[in-house]
Structure formats: C-alpha cells, structure tokens
C-alpha cells in the first residue's frame, strides 16, 4: 500500500529514509521554483552542490554558477536564487551549478533515494500526474529554513498530499501529511494572506523580493519535472 509522508526538515530525513520511495524536494521560496524556471528557460542540466566552496571550484572551471545564502546572491557568482535570474538565453543548453541555503541541502540529504524529483507550485500538475503514474510511496521533503519547519514548503506538501489522496493508489497519509493537507485546505483560497507573517516571506519582502513570492506561488507555469540522475538534475 502506497504511503504519502511529509518530512518537515532535511535533518529529519534519516527517520523517513527508505529504499523504495520517491522523494520530492520542496523549497518553493525559492530554490525548487528557480530550478523549474531554469529548465523552462532551456538549461540542460543543474548540478546541485551543498557548499559555496564546491560551487567556487565549478566556477573556476568555467561553469555558470548560482549561489545564494540567507536569500542573498553570493558575490562573484553568476546568479542568485531568484527565478528571475534564470529567465535568460544565457542558460540555454548549459549546465548550471547551484548552491542554496536550504534547497540544495535537502537534495544532498536525499540524493541516494530510489528517485528524487523537484516540486514547486510552478510544476504542480506534472509532478502529481507523474507520482500517480509511478505508483510508489512518496516522501514530500520540505527544505524548511536551516532545518526548521517552514510554512510555505508545508503548504505545498499539503497541496500534493491533497491531490494524491483523491487517487485510489494513495489511501494512506501519515499524520504530517494530514496536517499539511488540512493546512493547505485552510490556506488555499488566499495563500498570500496565509503566509503574510511567515519568516521567509518577511525576509524576502524586506529584500524587496515580493515579485519572487508572487511568481513562486503561481501554479503550473511549466510542465517539466526535474529528476536527479547521477548527482545532476535533468528533465526527460
Ligand atoms: C534556499 O534554498 O535556502 C531558499 O530557496 C532561500 C532563498 O529564498 O533564496
């Protein structure tokens, strides 16, 4: 029987680790939204790395590299973590390296799972359709903020849990998935209002990045599903 589980922090991942489930990495504000956008704008491959030092080594080899810490672009790199940074022809057909405060840490934590894919509101429908077709247990891994719970990733996990729970192949939601689903059901008529006092929304708003929030909360801007293959994200 397939399970849908939600893990609220990369630190908790070892508790949920299994050999046969699909892990969906979630960092809607903004890493997984930036990744979906980069593929939509023609990136060939994204190499997620955990540290700025690793990213720098790639930069020195001539790669295009995105690097963000605390929501700010790291000096000396090509891009930060705003999806708008990736809306450029510069990335067409290119391999991009990316390191972010939380999103790429979650990828690192789960990289040896059976299958790892990237989820955001921007690719919601293609993700859910693919999960239904795969017909395996699903772990929705929220990147959170520095291993703490966050509201926006949980909201997205709840949206996916709600959608999968309508399908006969996903009869079982764990308590975390149920909580996320109930939260999403409360929030979905006005997610912006629901997130108004959340920490990362406030952090991004203080950096004048409200347009990133609006873009990242939009459904189905792309029908591409990034999947991890041998340490690289690709779309098939
Ligand atoms: C992250 O990966 O840490 C986040 O996406 C932070 C951000 O908004 O840049």
Short mmCIF file of N, CA and C in Angstrom, two decimals, residues 1-5 18 20-22 114 130-139 161 164-165 167-174 177:
data_model
loop_
_atom_site.label_atom_id
_atom_site.label_comp_id
_atom_site.label_asym_id
_atom_site.label_seq_id
_atom_site.Cartn_x
_atom_site.Cartn_y
_atom_site.Cartn_z
N UNK A 1 0.84 -1.21 0.00
CA UNK A 1 0.00 0.00 0.00
C UNK A 1 0.89 1.26 0.00
N UNK A 2 0.65 2.14 -0.95
CA UNK A 2 1.48 3.36 -1.01
C UNK A 2 1.17 4.32 0.13
N UNK A 3 2.24 4.92 0.64
CA UNK A 3 2.10 5.92 1.70
C UNK A 3 2.46 7.28 1.15
N UNK A 4 1.83 8.31 1.66
CA UNK A 4 2.31 9.67 1.42
C UNK A 4 2.74 10.22 2.78
N UNK A 5 4.02 10.56 2.87
CA UNK A 5 4.55 11.09 4.13
C UNK A 5 5.14 12.48 3.88
N UNK A 18 13.86 5.40 3.14
CA UNK A 18 13.50 4.04 2.73
C UNK A 18 14.21 3.76 1.42
N UNK A 20 12.77 2.37 -1.24
CA UNK A 20 11.90 2.20 -2.41
C UNK A 20 10.93 3.36 -2.64
N UNK A 21 11.08 4.47 -1.88
CA UNK A 21 10.08 5.53 -2.11
C UNK A 21 10.63 6.63 -3.02
N UNK A 22 9.73 7.47 -3.48
CA UNK A 22 10.12 8.63 -4.29
C UNK A 22 10.18 9.83 -3.37
N UNK A 114 15.60 6.16 -3.91
CA UNK A 114 15.23 5.44 -5.13
C UNK A 114 15.06 6.41 -6.31
N UNK A 130 2.76 12.57 -12.56
CA UNK A 130 3.87 11.62 -12.61
C UNK A 130 3.88 10.72 -11.37
N UNK A 131 3.64 11.30 -10.20
CA UNK A 131 3.63 10.49 -8.96
C UNK A 131 2.52 9.44 -9.03
N UNK A 132 1.36 9.83 -9.57
CA UNK A 132 0.25 8.87 -9.68
C UNK A 132 0.64 7.73 -10.62
N UNK A 133 1.30 8.08 -11.71
CA UNK A 133 1.71 7.06 -12.68
C UNK A 133 2.78 6.13 -12.10
N UNK A 134 3.71 6.68 -11.36
CA UNK A 134 4.79 5.86 -10.78
C UNK A 134 4.26 4.86 -9.78
N UNK A 135 3.18 5.28 -9.06
CA UNK A 135 2.50 4.37 -8.15
C UNK A 135 3.43 3.77 -7.09
N UNK A 136 4.16 4.64 -6.42
CA UNK A 136 5.07 4.22 -5.33
C UNK A 136 4.81 5.12 -4.12
N UNK A 137 5.31 4.70 -2.96
CA UNK A 137 5.21 5.58 -1.79
C UNK A 137 5.99 6.87 -2.05
N UNK A 138 5.48 7.96 -1.46
CA UNK A 138 6.04 9.28 -1.74
C UNK A 138 6.44 9.94 -0.41
N UNK A 139 7.64 10.48 -0.39
CA UNK A 139 8.04 11.32 0.75
C UNK A 139 8.19 12.75 0.26
N UNK A 161 -0.31 16.39 -1.11
CA UNK A 161 -0.97 15.33 -0.32
C UNK A 161 -2.47 15.30 -0.62
N UNK A 164 -2.94 13.78 -4.16
CA UNK A 164 -2.69 12.33 -4.22
C UNK A 164 -3.77 11.56 -3.45
N UNK A 165 -4.26 12.16 -2.37
CA UNK A 165 -5.24 11.44 -1.54
C UNK A 165 -6.58 11.23 -2.26
N UNK A 167 -6.64 9.97 -5.12
CA UNK A 167 -6.38 8.84 -6.01
C UNK A 167 -6.39 7.53 -5.23
N UNK A 168 -6.98 6.52 -5.82
CA UNK A 168 -7.15 5.23 -5.16
C UNK A 168 -5.82 4.59 -4.74
N UNK A 169 -4.72 4.92 -5.47
CA UNK A 169 -3.42 4.30 -5.14
C UNK A 169 -2.74 4.93 -3.92
N UNK A 170 -3.31 6.01 -3.38
CA UNK A 170 -2.67 6.66 -2.24
C UNK A 170 -3.65 6.80 -1.07
N UNK A 171 -4.03 5.66 -0.49
CA UNK A 171 -5.05 5.71 0.56
C UNK A 171 -4.51 6.14 1.93
N UNK A 172 -3.17 6.16 2.07
CA UNK A 172 -2.63 6.37 3.42
C UNK A 172 -1.76 7.61 3.49
N UNK A 173 -2.18 8.59 4.31
CA UNK A 173 -1.36 9.78 4.59
C UNK A 173 -0.90 9.70 6.04
N UNK A 174 0.40 9.92 6.28
CA UNK A 174 0.82 9.93 7.69
C UNK A 174 0.33 11.22 8.37
N UNK A 177 1.46 14.41 6.81
CA UNK A 177 0.80 14.68 5.53
C UNK A 177 -0.63 15.16 5.76
#
